[in-house]
Coordinates of C-alpha atoms in Angstrom, one line a residue:
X25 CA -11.7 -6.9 9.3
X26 CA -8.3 -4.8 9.8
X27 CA -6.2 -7.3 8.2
X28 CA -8.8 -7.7 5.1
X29 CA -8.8 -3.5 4.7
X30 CA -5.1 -3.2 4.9
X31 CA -4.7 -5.5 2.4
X32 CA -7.3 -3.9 0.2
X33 CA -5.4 -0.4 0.3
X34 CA -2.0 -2.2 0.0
X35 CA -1.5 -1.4 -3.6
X36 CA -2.5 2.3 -2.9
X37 CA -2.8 4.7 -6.0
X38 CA -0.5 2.9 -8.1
X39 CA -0.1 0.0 -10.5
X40 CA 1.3 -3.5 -9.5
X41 CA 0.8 -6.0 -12.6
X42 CA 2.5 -8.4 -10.8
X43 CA 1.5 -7.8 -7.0
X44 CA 0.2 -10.2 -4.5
X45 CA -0.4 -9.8 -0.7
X46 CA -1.2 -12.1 2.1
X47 CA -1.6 -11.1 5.5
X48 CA -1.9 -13.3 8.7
X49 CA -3.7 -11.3 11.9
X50 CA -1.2 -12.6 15.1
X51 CA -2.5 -12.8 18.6
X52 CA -1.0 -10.7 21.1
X53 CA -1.8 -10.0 24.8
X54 CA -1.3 -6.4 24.4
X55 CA -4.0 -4.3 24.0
X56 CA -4.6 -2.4 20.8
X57 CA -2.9 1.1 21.4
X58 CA -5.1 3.0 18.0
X59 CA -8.2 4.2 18.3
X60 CA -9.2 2.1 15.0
X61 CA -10.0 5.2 12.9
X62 CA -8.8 4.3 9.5
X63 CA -9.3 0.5 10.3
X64 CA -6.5 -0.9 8.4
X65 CA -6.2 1.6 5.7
X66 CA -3.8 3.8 6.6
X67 CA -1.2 0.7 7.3
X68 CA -1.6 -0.6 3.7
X69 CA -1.1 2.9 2.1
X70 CA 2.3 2.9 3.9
X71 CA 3.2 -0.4 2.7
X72 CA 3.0 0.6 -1.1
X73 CA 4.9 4.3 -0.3
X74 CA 7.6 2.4 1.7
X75 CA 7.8 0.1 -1.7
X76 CA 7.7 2.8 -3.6
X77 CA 10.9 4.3 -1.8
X78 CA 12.9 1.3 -1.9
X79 CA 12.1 1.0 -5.6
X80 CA 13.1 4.7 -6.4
X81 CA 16.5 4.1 -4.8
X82 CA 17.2 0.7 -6.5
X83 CA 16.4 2.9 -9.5
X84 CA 18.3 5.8 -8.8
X85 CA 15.4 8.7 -9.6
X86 CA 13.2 10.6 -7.2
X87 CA 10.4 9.3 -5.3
X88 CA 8.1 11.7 -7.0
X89 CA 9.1 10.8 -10.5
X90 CA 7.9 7.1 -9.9
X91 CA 4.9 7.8 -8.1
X92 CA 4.2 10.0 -10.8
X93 CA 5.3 7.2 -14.0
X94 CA 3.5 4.3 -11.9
X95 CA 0.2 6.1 -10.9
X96 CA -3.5 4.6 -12.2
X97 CA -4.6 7.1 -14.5
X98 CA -8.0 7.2 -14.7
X99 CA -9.1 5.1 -17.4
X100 CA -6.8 2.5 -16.3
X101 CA -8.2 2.4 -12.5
X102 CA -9.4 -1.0 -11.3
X103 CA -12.1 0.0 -8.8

């Protein structure tokens, strides 16, 4: 159920024509060391912003000014 909800929150609040994701949950002996309140959500949101980051660099402008060019606008939202 984590793995699922990150990857449904991967793309965040922004457009990705060409996205896919694919996750694979790994076994570990440690415990878990989060108290499970976003579930999953909060990691996927950081994978998109950390995207987002690499992207603006490669592109030389601000972060702000691509979040803000590759945002959904509402009547191009897909939920």
């Amino acid at each position: 159920p984590v793995m699922d909800r990150a990857l449904f929150h991967v793309d965040n609040c922004y457009r990705w024509p060409n996205f896919r994701s694919m996750g694979a949950p790994c076994k570990t002996s440690q415990p878990p060391h989060t108290a499970f309140r976003g579930f999953g959500g909060p990691q996927g949101l950081v994978v998109a912003e950390h995207i987002m980051d690499h992207l603006a660099v490669a592109c030389d402008i601000s972060g702000d000014r691509l979040s803000t060019l590759q945002g959904i606008r509402p009547r191009l939202a897909h939920i």
